[in-house]
Amino acid sequence: MRLKQLLTYIGLIACCAIILFPIYWAVSTSFKLPKDVFASPPIYWPSSGTLANYREVIARYLTPAIPNSAVVSLSSTALALLVGSAGGYALSRFPSKRRGSLAMWILSTRMMPPIATAIPLFLMLNAVNLLDTRLGLILAYVAFNLPFVVWVTKGFFDEIPVEVEESALLDGCTPLGVFWRLAIPMALPGIVAAGILGLIFSWNEFLFALVLTRSSATTLPVVMSSLESTDGIYWGHIGALSTIAIVPVLILAAFIQRYLVRGMTMGAVKG
Amino acid sequence: MRAGWKEKAILLGPTVAWLVAFSVFPLLYTLDLAFRQWSIFTRENPPWVGFENFRNLLFDGRFWSSLKTTLLYVGSSVTAEVILGVGLALLLWQPVRGSRIFRAIVVVPMLLSPVVAGYLFRMLFHETAGPLNHLLAMAGLGRVNWLSDPSWALAAAILVDVWQWTPFVGILALAALESLPAEPLEAARVDGAGNWHLFRHVILPAIAHVVWVAAILRMVDGLRVFDVIFVLTHGGPGVSTEVASLYTYLVGFKSFNLSYAAAMSYGLVLIALGLVRFLARGAGVTQHK
């Protein structure tokens, strides 16, 4: 029995090392002095560090990429939550055959290669002059997050017994009132979890941002992807940018730790 | 629960309207585009050209090559993710103290933007300054030109995918393991079954369905892969890692041949749908949930 435990620990620690090493590498690189960044053999534990990478990165990329990412992610997620939880509630409380196929449709939008939607969205936004604007990107991101939000909130609403709502209805409350004042508070943890996951997805999204923005509304992932200049890639900056991109995600994820598994597998697993 | 149609409309309406406007309509628009010849000069009313774009697509060697690359990518990464994921799940399933912490750590790669993951590994894969080659050299295995050698670049991309998404299969498999009823396992063990026998004939069949679903989900996502490749290799060296989505993007937004890219997108969508239906039926699953 002891051997089995020992082997398990070794295995688990090995897995965690593999999982965390790339992230550790980025973070440690972000603090390295310029001469250490390209050192060969590579320096695993830097003996001296600097904050210069962060200072340079923030000076160059603080506007507009990081605020754009933040604003677009927050707005689109808030909107998607509002619209999507209503939809999830409706799908949960009013089952019917047509709703079933609607749910199937919502799930199947996950299967579309984003490039198929990106092309027409590009032309559509161009036609109404919303290309390279935060608003245009927000509109696209809400559509991008909606299926996920509807699906996950539906799962949470399914778990809340209907009886409380039905007795409220009998007491004279309107169905919308029941939704707003009863169902949402009861499903709040799930809604928050869906929201945080949507926030993470929007923060990380790349293809639509690449296609639909140029210079004003560009987001963090797009800026990161264009770091190759004529002087080559500077890893110190990349390390810093990666860390800036990763840290908010990890902090947010820690908050919804309980619901992470469920959200990431689209409700397939209750975690 | 009962409610009037007005309430249902208010609750479900906005969702449906938004999806119709930004998901359904665009797909129809793409279809229309695919039958025309869009160019900057004719963008007001591109002329109708029938099936010409699709005919060109059939004879586009680069498209079929990108499809082959995509399938190779998806097949390899999903196979690795399934094998490693089940292994990971078995490890996490063991009752050891602190397994909760391990479970929390394991989820992290999936939370990262594929762009970030791509850059993380670009640093790791660097021929001289990257730790990976350094560790390989120390182990006596020699250095690999991960990103500049066409034979290795796709393997590098697959490695990134496996790093990021093995935990996905892992947590799904873990959930399946945790929902296994204890009796069959106990009974088999009492009958003297060894660990390997236990695994192969009792555990594996029981979690096979869930693992297959995880594999299908990964395959669907793999067919759409774009971000990682864009950042890691940008399709290169040459076109050795040019996956279908990337080629479509280049056609549409570098060459600005939007209608041809539209036709290509549609080809991809149809292939993805066909593949998924074939696989789902193969598992005896109509659609999970």
Coordinates of C-alpha atoms in Angstrom, one line a residue:
Chain A
M1 CA 0.0 0.0 0.0
R2 CA 2.8 2.4 0.9
L3 CA 4.5 1.8 -2.5
K4 CA 1.3 2.5 -4.3
Q5 CA 0.9 5.8 -2.5
L6 CA 4.5 6.7 -3.2
L7 CA 4.2 5.9 -6.9
T8 CA 1.0 7.9 -7.1
Y9 CA 2.7 10.9 -5.5
I10 CA 5.6 10.7 -7.8
G11 CA 3.3 10.5 -10.8
L12 CA 1.2 13.4 -9.7
I13 CA 4.2 15.6 -8.9
A14 CA 5.6 14.7 -12.3
C15 CA 2.4 15.7 -14.0
C16 CA 2.2 19.0 -12.1
A17 CA 5.8 19.8 -13.0
I18 CA 5.1 19.2 -16.7
I19 CA 1.9 21.3 -16.5
L20 CA 3.4 24.2 -14.6
F21 CA 6.9 24.4 -16.1
P22 CA 6.0 26.3 -19.2
I23 CA 4.2 28.9 -17.1
Y24 CA 7.1 29.1 -14.7
W25 CA 9.4 29.6 -17.6
A26 CA 7.4 32.5 -18.9
V27 CA 7.3 34.2 -15.5
S28 CA 11.0 33.7 -14.8
T29 CA 11.9 35.0 -18.3
S30 CA 9.8 38.1 -17.7
F31 CA 12.1 39.0 -14.8
K32 CA 15.4 38.1 -16.5
L33 CA 18.0 40.6 -17.5
P34 CA 18.3 41.1 -21.3
K35 CA 21.6 39.2 -21.3
D36 CA 20.1 36.2 -19.5
V37 CA 17.1 35.9 -21.7
F38 CA 18.9 34.2 -24.6
A39 CA 21.5 32.5 -22.5
S40 CA 22.6 29.1 -23.6
P41 CA 22.6 26.9 -21.7
P42 CA 19.3 28.4 -20.4
I43 CA 19.1 29.8 -16.9
Y44 CA 16.5 28.0 -14.8
W45 CA 16.8 30.0 -11.7
P46 CA 17.8 33.6 -12.4
S47 CA 20.1 35.0 -9.8
S48 CA 19.4 38.6 -10.7
G49 CA 16.2 40.1 -12.0
T50 CA 14.7 43.3 -13.3
L51 CA 11.3 44.9 -13.7
A52 CA 12.3 46.5 -17.0
N53 CA 10.4 44.1 -19.2
Y54 CA 7.2 44.9 -17.4
R55 CA 7.9 48.7 -17.5
E56 CA 8.5 48.5 -21.2
V57 CA 5.6 46.3 -22.0
I58 CA 3.2 48.5 -20.0
A59 CA 4.5 51.7 -21.6
R60 CA 4.1 50.3 -25.1
Y61 CA 1.0 48.2 -24.8
L62 CA -1.0 49.6 -21.9
T63 CA -3.1 51.4 -24.4
P64 CA -5.1 50.4 -26.1
A65 CA -4.7 46.6 -26.0
I66 CA -5.2 45.9 -22.3
P67 CA -8.1 48.3 -21.6
N68 CA -9.7 47.1 -24.8
S69 CA -9.4 43.5 -23.7
A70 CA -10.8 44.4 -20.3
V71 CA -13.7 46.5 -21.5
V72 CA -14.7 44.1 -24.3
S73 CA -14.5 41.1 -22.1
L74 CA -16.5 42.6 -19.3
S75 CA -19.2 44.2 -21.4
S76 CA -19.8 41.2 -23.6
T77 CA -19.8 38.8 -20.7
A78 CA -22.3 41.0 -18.8
L79 CA -24.6 41.2 -21.8
A80 CA -24.2 37.5 -22.5
L81 CA -25.1 36.7 -18.9
L82 CA -28.2 38.8 -19.0
V83 CA -29.5 37.5 -22.3
G84 CA -28.2 34.0 -21.9
S85 CA -29.5 33.2 -18.4
A86 CA -32.9 34.3 -19.5
G87 CA -32.6 31.9 -22.4
G88 CA -31.2 29.1 -20.2
Y89 CA -34.1 29.6 -17.8
A90 CA -36.6 29.4 -20.6
L91 CA -35.1 26.2 -22.0
S92 CA -35.1 24.8 -18.5
R93 CA -38.6 25.7 -17.4
F94 CA -40.5 25.4 -20.7
P95 CA -39.4 22.2 -22.3
S96 CA -40.9 21.3 -25.6
K97 CA -39.8 19.4 -28.7
R98 CA -38.9 22.6 -30.5
R99 CA -36.9 23.8 -27.5
G100 CA -35.0 20.5 -27.6
S101 CA -33.8 21.1 -31.1
L102 CA -33.0 24.7 -30.2
A103 CA -30.8 23.3 -27.5
M104 CA -29.2 21.0 -30.1
W105 CA -28.6 24.0 -32.4
I106 CA -27.0 26.0 -29.6
L107 CA -24.7 23.1 -28.9
S108 CA -23.8 22.6 -32.6
T109 CA -22.7 26.2 -33.0
R110 CA -19.8 25.1 -30.9
M111 CA -18.7 22.9 -33.8
M112 CA -18.5 25.7 -36.4
P113 CA -15.0 26.7 -37.3
P114 CA -14.9 30.3 -36.2
I115 CA -13.4 31.3 -39.6
A116 CA -16.7 30.5 -41.2
T117 CA -18.5 33.2 -39.1
A118 CA -15.5 35.6 -39.1
I119 CA -15.7 36.3 -42.9
P120 CA -19.4 37.5 -43.0
L121 CA -19.0 39.2 -39.6
F122 CA -16.1 41.2 -41.2
L123 CA -18.3 42.3 -44.1
M124 CA -21.3 42.9 -41.9
L125 CA -19.5 45.1 -39.4
N126 CA -17.7 46.9 -42.3
A127 CA -21.1 47.7 -43.8
V128 CA -22.2 49.5 -40.6
N129 CA -18.8 51.0 -39.9
L130 CA -18.3 49.0 -36.7
L131 CA -15.0 47.5 -37.9
D132 CA -12.2 48.1 -35.5
T133 CA -14.5 49.3 -32.7
R134 CA -15.1 48.0 -29.3
L135 CA -18.8 47.9 -29.9
G136 CA -18.4 45.7 -33.0
L137 CA -16.2 43.3 -31.1
I138 CA -18.6 43.2 -28.1
L139 CA -21.5 42.3 -30.4
A140 CA -19.5 39.5 -31.9
Y141 CA -18.3 38.2 -28.5
V142 CA -21.8 38.1 -27.0
A143 CA -22.8 35.9 -29.9
F144 CA -19.7 33.9 -29.3
N145 CA -20.4 33.4 -25.6
L146 CA -24.2 33.0 -25.7
P147 CA -24.4 29.3 -26.5
F148 CA -22.1 28.5 -23.7
V149 CA -23.9 30.7 -21.2
V150 CA -27.3 29.3 -22.2
W151 CA -26.1 25.8 -21.9
V152 CA -24.4 26.1 -18.5
T153 CA -27.1 28.2 -16.8
K154 CA -29.8 25.8 -18.1
G155 CA -27.9 23.1 -16.3
F156 CA -28.0 25.1 -13.1
F157 CA -31.6 26.0 -13.4
D158 CA -32.4 22.4 -14.0
E159 CA -31.1 21.6 -10.5
I160 CA -33.4 24.1 -8.7
P161 CA -36.7 22.5 -7.8
V162 CA -39.6 24.1 -9.5
E163 CA -41.8 24.0 -6.5
V164 CA -40.6 27.3 -5.0
E165 CA -41.3 29.1 -8.2
E166 CA -44.7 27.5 -8.7
S167 CA -45.9 28.5 -5.3
A168 CA -44.7 32.0 -6.0
L169 CA -46.7 31.9 -9.2
L170 CA -49.8 30.8 -7.3
D171 CA -49.2 33.7 -4.9
G172 CA -49.6 36.0 -7.8
C173 CA -46.1 36.6 -8.9
T174 CA -45.5 37.0 -12.7
P175 CA -43.3 34.5 -14.5
L176 CA -40.8 37.2 -15.2
G177 CA -40.8 38.3 -11.6
V178 CA -40.2 34.7 -10.6
F179 CA -37.2 34.6 -13.0
W180 CA -35.8 37.8 -11.8
R181 CA -36.4 37.7 -8.1
L182 CA -36.4 34.0 -7.4
A183 CA -34.6 31.9 -10.0
I184 CA -31.6 34.1 -10.5
P185 CA -30.7 34.5 -6.8
M186 CA -31.0 30.8 -6.4
A187 CA -28.8 30.0 -9.3
L188 CA -26.4 32.8 -8.6
P189 CA -23.3 30.8 -8.0
G190 CA -23.8 29.0 -11.3
I191 CA -24.5 32.2 -13.1
V192 CA -21.4 33.8 -11.6
A193 CA -19.3 30.8 -12.6
A194 CA -20.7 30.9 -16.2
G195 CA -19.9 34.6 -16.2
I196 CA -16.3 34.1 -15.1
L197 CA -15.7 31.4 -17.6
G198 CA -17.2 33.6 -20.3
L199 CA -14.9 36.4 -19.1
I200 CA -11.9 34.1 -19.5
F201 CA -12.9 32.9 -22.9
S202 CA -13.4 36.5 -24.1
W203 CA -10.1 37.6 -22.6
N204 CA -8.4 34.8 -24.5
E205 CA -10.2 35.0 -27.8
F206 CA -8.0 35.6 -30.8
L207 CA -9.5 34.9 -34.3
F208 CA -12.4 37.3 -34.2
A209 CA -10.3 40.0 -32.6
L210 CA -7.6 39.5 -35.3
V211 CA -10.1 39.8 -38.1
L212 CA -12.4 42.4 -36.7
T213 CA -10.0 45.0 -35.3
R214 CA -7.0 46.9 -36.6
S215 CA -5.4 49.5 -34.3
S216 CA -8.1 51.1 -32.2
A217 CA -9.9 48.1 -30.8
T218 CA -7.1 45.6 -30.8
T219 CA -6.9 43.2 -27.9
L220 CA -4.1 41.7 -25.9
P221 CA -3.9 38.3 -27.7
V222 CA -3.8 40.1 -31.1
V223 CA -1.0 42.5 -29.9
M224 CA 0.9 39.5 -28.6
S225 CA 0.7 37.8 -31.9
S226 CA 2.2 40.7 -33.8
L227 CA 5.3 41.0 -31.6
E228 CA 7.6 39.8 -34.4
S229 CA 9.3 42.9 -35.7
T230 CA 12.3 43.4 -37.9
D231 CA 14.5 43.1 -34.8
G232 CA 13.1 39.7 -34.0
I233 CA 11.1 38.5 -31.0
Y234 CA 12.1 39.8 -27.6
W235 CA 11.4 37.0 -25.1
G236 CA 11.6 39.3 -22.1
H237 CA 8.5 41.2 -23.4
I238 CA 6.7 38.0 -24.3
G239 CA 7.3 36.6 -20.9
A240 CA 5.9 39.8 -19.3
L241 CA 2.9 39.9 -21.7
S242 CA 2.2 36.3 -21.1
T243 CA 2.3 36.7 -17.4
I244 CA 0.0 39.7 -17.7
A245 CA -2.4 37.6 -19.8
I246 CA -2.3 34.6 -17.4
V247 CA -2.5 36.1 -14.0
P248 CA -6.1 37.6 -14.2
V249 CA -7.3 34.3 -15.6
L250 CA -5.8 32.3 -12.7
I251 CA -7.2 34.6 -10.1
L252 CA -10.6 34.5 -11.6
A253 CA -10.5 30.7 -11.9
A254 CA -9.5 30.4 -8.2
F255 CA -12.8 32.1 -7.3
I256 CA -15.0 29.6 -9.2
Q257 CA -12.8 26.6 -8.4
R258 CA -15.8 24.6 -7.4
Y259 CA -17.6 25.1 -10.8
L260 CA -14.5 25.1 -13.0
V261 CA -14.7 21.5 -14.1
R262 CA -18.4 21.7 -14.8
G263 CA -18.1 24.8 -16.9
M264 CA -15.0 23.7 -18.8
T265 CA -16.7 20.5 -19.9
M266 CA -19.9 22.3 -20.9
G267 CA -21.8 20.7 -18.1
A268 CA -20.9 17.2 -19.0
V269 CA -19.3 16.7 -15.6
K270 CA -20.7 17.9 -12.4
G271 CA -17.1 18.1 -11.0
Chain B
M1 CA -44.3 25.6 -15.2
R2 CA -46.8 27.6 -17.2
A3 CA -46.5 31.0 -18.6
G4 CA -47.9 33.0 -21.5
W5 CA -46.2 33.2 -24.8
K6 CA -45.3 36.8 -24.1
E7 CA -43.1 35.9 -21.1
K8 CA -41.5 33.1 -23.1
A9 CA -40.7 35.5 -25.9
I10 CA -39.1 38.0 -23.5
L11 CA -37.0 35.3 -22.0
L12 CA -35.9 33.4 -25.1
G13 CA -36.3 36.1 -27.7
P14 CA -33.2 38.1 -27.2
T15 CA -31.0 34.9 -27.2
V16 CA -32.6 33.6 -30.4
A17 CA -32.5 37.0 -32.1
W18 CA -28.9 37.5 -31.2
L19 CA -27.9 34.1 -32.4
V20 CA -29.9 34.5 -35.6
A21 CA -28.2 37.8 -36.3
F22 CA -24.7 36.9 -35.5
S23 CA -24.6 33.1 -36.0
V24 CA -27.3 31.9 -38.4
F25 CA -27.4 34.9 -40.7
P26 CA -23.6 35.0 -41.1
L27 CA -23.5 31.4 -42.1
L28 CA -26.1 32.0 -44.8
Y29 CA -24.2 35.1 -45.9
T30 CA -21.1 32.9 -46.2
L31 CA -23.0 30.5 -48.4
D32 CA -24.1 33.3 -50.7
L33 CA -20.6 34.7 -50.8
A34 CA -19.3 31.3 -51.8
F35 CA -21.3 31.4 -55.0
R36 CA -20.1 34.8 -56.0
Q37 CA -16.8 36.4 -56.9
W38 CA -16.1 39.0 -54.2
S39 CA -13.4 41.6 -54.8
I40 CA -12.8 45.1 -53.5
F41 CA -14.0 46.6 -56.7
T42 CA -17.2 44.6 -56.8
R43 CA -17.9 44.6 -53.1
E44 CA -21.3 46.3 -53.5
N45 CA -22.7 43.6 -55.6
P46 CA -20.3 40.8 -56.4
P47 CA -21.2 38.8 -59.5
W48 CA -22.7 35.4 -59.4
V49 CA -20.3 32.6 -60.5
G50 CA -22.2 29.5 -59.5
F51 CA -20.1 26.6 -58.4
E52 CA -16.8 27.9 -59.7
N53 CA -15.3 28.5 -56.2
F54 CA -16.2 25.0 -55.2
R55 CA -14.8 23.6 -58.3
N56 CA -11.5 25.4 -57.7
L57 CA -11.6 24.1 -54.2
L58 CA -11.7 20.5 -55.4
F59 CA -8.6 21.0 -57.4
D60 CA -6.7 23.1 -54.8
G61 CA -3.8 20.9 -53.7
R62 CA -2.9 23.3 -50.9
F63 CA -6.4 23.0 -49.4
W64 CA -6.3 19.2 -49.4
S65 CA -2.8 19.2 -48.0
S66 CA -4.0 21.5 -45.2
L67 CA -6.8 19.2 -44.5
K68 CA -4.4 16.3 -44.3
T69 CA -2.2 18.3 -41.9
T70 CA -5.3 19.1 -39.8
L71 CA -6.4 15.4 -39.7
L72 CA -2.9 14.3 -38.8
Y73 CA -2.8 17.0 -36.1
V74 CA -6.2 16.0 -34.7
G75 CA -5.6 12.3 -34.9
S76 CA -2.3 12.4 -33.1
S77 CA -3.2 14.9 -30.4
V78 CA -6.5 13.2 -29.5
T79 CA -4.9 9.8 -29.4
A80 CA -2.2 11.0 -27.1
E81 CA -4.7 13.0 -25.0
V82 CA -6.9 10.0 -24.5
I83 CA -4.1 7.7 -23.4
L84 CA -2.4 10.2 -21.2
G85 CA -5.7 11.6 -20.0
V86 CA -6.9 8.2 -18.7
G87 CA -3.6 7.8 -17.1
L88 CA -3.9 11.1 -15.4
A89 CA -7.4 10.3 -14.3
L90 CA -6.2 7.1 -12.7
L91 CA -3.5 9.0 -10.8
L92 CA -6.0 11.6 -9.6
W93 CA -8.5 8.9 -8.6
Q94 CA -6.1 7.4 -6.1
P95 CA -7.1 8.3 -2.5
V96 CA -4.0 10.4 -1.5
R97 CA -3.9 13.4 0.6
G98 CA -3.8 16.7 -1.3
S99 CA -5.4 15.3 -4.4
R100 CA -7.6 18.3 -4.4
I101 CA -4.7 20.6 -4.9
F102 CA -3.4 18.4 -7.8
R103 CA -6.9 18.5 -9.4
A104 CA -6.9 22.3 -9.2
I105 CA -3.4 22.6 -10.8
V106 CA -4.3 20.2 -13.5
V107 CA -7.0 22.4 -14.9
V108 CA -4.7 25.4 -15.5
P109 CA -3.5 24.7 -19.0
M110 CA -7.0 24.7 -20.4
L111 CA -7.6 28.2 -19.0
L112 CA -4.9 29.8 -21.0
S113 CA -5.3 31.5 -24.3
P114 CA -3.9 29.3 -27.1
V115 CA -2.0 32.3 -28.1
V116 CA -0.2 32.4 -24.8
A117 CA 0.3 28.6 -24.9
G118 CA 1.8 29.0 -28.3
Y119 CA 4.3 31.6 -27.0
L120 CA 5.1 29.7 -23.9
F121 CA 6.2 26.8 -26.1
R122 CA 8.0 28.9 -28.6
M123 CA 10.3 29.8 -25.8
L124 CA 10.6 26.2 -24.7
F125 CA 11.2 25.0 -28.2
H126 CA 14.0 27.4 -29.0
E127 CA 17.0 25.5 -30.4
T128 CA 19.7 26.9 -28.2
A129 CA 18.1 29.0 -25.5
G130 CA 15.1 26.7 -24.9
P131 CA 15.1 24.4 -21.9
L132 CA 13.6 21.5 -23.8
N133 CA 16.6 21.0 -26.0
H134 CA 18.8 21.6 -23.0
L135 CA 17.1 18.8 -21.1
L136 CA 17.2 16.5 -24.1
A137 CA 20.9 17.1 -24.6
M138 CA 21.5 16.4 -20.9
A139 CA 19.6 13.1 -21.3
G140 CA 21.9 12.3 -24.2
L141 CA 19.1 12.4 -26.8
G142 CA 20.5 15.2 -28.9
R143 CA 18.9 18.5 -29.9
V144 CA 15.9 18.9 -32.1
N145 CA 15.1 21.8 -34.4
W146 CA 11.6 21.8 -33.2
L147 CA 10.3 24.8 -35.1
S148 CA 12.6 25.2 -38.0
D149 CA 12.6 21.6 -39.2
P150 CA 9.5 20.7 -41.3
S151 CA 9.5 17.1 -40.0
W152 CA 9.3 18.2 -36.4
A153 CA 7.2 21.4 -36.5
L154 CA 3.9 19.5 -36.6
A155 CA 5.0 17.3 -33.7
A156 CA 5.8 20.5 -31.8
A157 CA 2.3 21.8 -32.4
I158 CA 0.8 18.5 -31.4
L159 CA 2.8 18.6 -28.2
V160 CA 1.4 22.0 -27.3
D161 CA -2.1 20.7 -27.9
V162 CA -1.5 17.6 -25.8
W163 CA -0.1 19.8 -23.0
Q164 CA -3.1 22.1 -23.0
W165 CA -5.9 19.6 -23.4
T166 CA -4.9 16.3 -21.8
P167 CA -6.4 17.6 -18.5
F168 CA -9.7 18.0 -20.3
V169 CA -9.9 14.3 -21.1
G170 CA -8.4 13.6 -17.7
I171 CA -11.2 15.4 -15.7
L172 CA -13.9 13.8 -17.8
A173 CA -12.4 10.4 -17.3
L174 CA -12.0 11.1 -13.6
A175 CA -15.6 11.9 -13.3
A176 CA -16.4 8.6 -15.0
L177 CA -14.1 6.7 -12.6
E178 CA -15.7 8.4 -9.6
S179 CA -19.2 7.3 -10.7
L180 CA -18.2 3.7 -11.0
P181 CA -20.2 1.4 -8.7
A182 CA -17.8 -0.2 -6.2
E183 CA -19.3 -3.7 -6.3
P184 CA -18.0 -5.1 -9.6
L185 CA -14.5 -3.9 -8.6
E186 CA -14.7 -5.5 -5.2
A187 CA -16.1 -8.7 -6.6
A188 CA -13.4 -9.0 -9.2
R189 CA -10.7 -8.2 -6.6
V190 CA -12.1 -10.8 -4.3
D191 CA -12.0 -13.3 -7.2
G192 CA -8.3 -12.7 -7.3
A193 CA -8.0 -10.4 -10.3
G194 CA -4.7 -8.5 -10.7
N195 CA -4.5 -4.8 -11.3
W196 CA -3.9 -4.9 -15.0
H197 CA -6.8 -7.4 -15.5
L198 CA -9.0 -5.2 -13.3
F199 CA -8.2 -2.2 -15.4
R200 CA -8.5 -3.8 -18.8
H201 CA -11.7 -5.8 -18.3
V202 CA -13.6 -3.9 -15.6
I203 CA -12.6 -0.3 -15.4
L204 CA -11.9 0.5 -19.1
P205 CA -15.2 -0.8 -20.5
A206 CA -17.1 1.1 -17.8
I207 CA -15.5 4.5 -18.7
A208 CA -15.2 3.9 -22.4
H209 CA -18.3 5.8 -23.3
V210 CA -17.2 9.0 -21.4
V211 CA -13.7 8.8 -22.8
W212 CA -15.1 8.5 -26.3
V213 CA -17.3 11.6 -25.8
A214 CA -14.2 13.5 -24.6
A215 CA -12.4 12.3 -27.7
I216 CA -15.1 13.5 -29.9
L217 CA -15.2 16.9 -28.2
R218 CA -11.5 17.2 -28.7
M219 CA -11.7 16.2 -32.3
V220 CA -14.3 18.8 -33.0
D221 CA -12.2 21.5 -31.3
G222 CA -9.0 20.2 -33.1
L223 CA -10.6 20.6 -36.5
R224 CA -11.0 24.3 -35.8
V225 CA -7.4 24.8 -34.5
F226 CA -6.1 28.2 -35.4
D227 CA -4.6 30.3 -32.6
V228 CA -1.9 28.0 -31.5
I229 CA -0.6 27.4 -35.0
F230 CA -0.7 31.0 -35.9
V231 CA 1.5 32.0 -33.1
L232 CA 3.7 28.9 -32.8
T233 CA 4.7 28.3 -36.5
H234 CA 2.4 30.5 -38.6
G235 CA 1.9 27.4 -40.8
G236 CA 5.6 26.9 -41.3
P237 CA 8.2 26.1 -42.0
G238 CA 6.9 26.1 -45.5
V239 CA 3.4 24.8 -45.1
S240 CA 4.2 21.8 -42.9
T241 CA 1.9 23.0 -40.1
E242 CA -0.6 24.9 -42.2
V243 CA -3.9 23.6 -40.9
A244 CA -7.2 24.2 -42.8
S245 CA -8.4 27.1 -40.7
L246 CA -5.1 28.9 -41.2
Y247 CA -5.1 28.4 -45.0
T248 CA -8.7 29.7 -45.1
Y249 CA -7.7 32.8 -43.1
L250 CA -4.7 33.5 -45.4
V251 CA -6.9 33.1 -48.5
G252 CA -9.6 35.4 -47.0
F253 CA -7.6 38.1 -45.2
K254 CA -4.2 38.1 -46.8
S255 CA -5.1 37.5 -50.4
F256 CA -8.5 39.0 -49.7
N257 CA -10.2 36.4 -51.8
L258 CA -13.2 36.4 -49.5
S259 CA -15.6 34.4 -51.7
Y260 CA -13.1 31.6 -52.2
A261 CA -12.4 31.6 -48.4
A262 CA -16.2 31.5 -47.9
A263 CA -16.4 28.4 -50.1
M264 CA -13.5 26.9 -48.2
S265 CA -15.1 27.6 -44.8
Y266 CA -18.2 25.9 -46.0
G267 CA -16.2 22.9 -47.1
L268 CA -14.7 22.8 -43.6
V269 CA -18.0 23.1 -41.9
L270 CA -19.5 20.3 -43.9
I271 CA -16.5 18.0 -43.4
A272 CA -16.6 18.8 -39.6
L273 CA -20.3 18.0 -39.4
G274 CA -19.9 14.8 -41.4
L275 CA -17.0 13.6 -39.3
V276 CA -18.9 14.3 -36.1
R277 CA -22.0 12.5 -37.2
F278 CA -20.0 9.5 -38.3
L279 CA -18.1 9.4 -35.1
A280 CA -21.1 9.9 -32.8
R281 CA -22.9 7.2 -34.5
G282 CA -19.9 5.0 -34.2
A283 CA -20.1 5.3 -30.5
G284 CA -23.8 4.4 -30.4
V285 CA -24.5 7.9 -29.1
T286 CA -27.0 10.1 -30.8
Q287 CA -25.9 13.2 -29.1
H288 CA -24.9 13.4 -25.5
K289 CA -27.3 15.6 -23.5

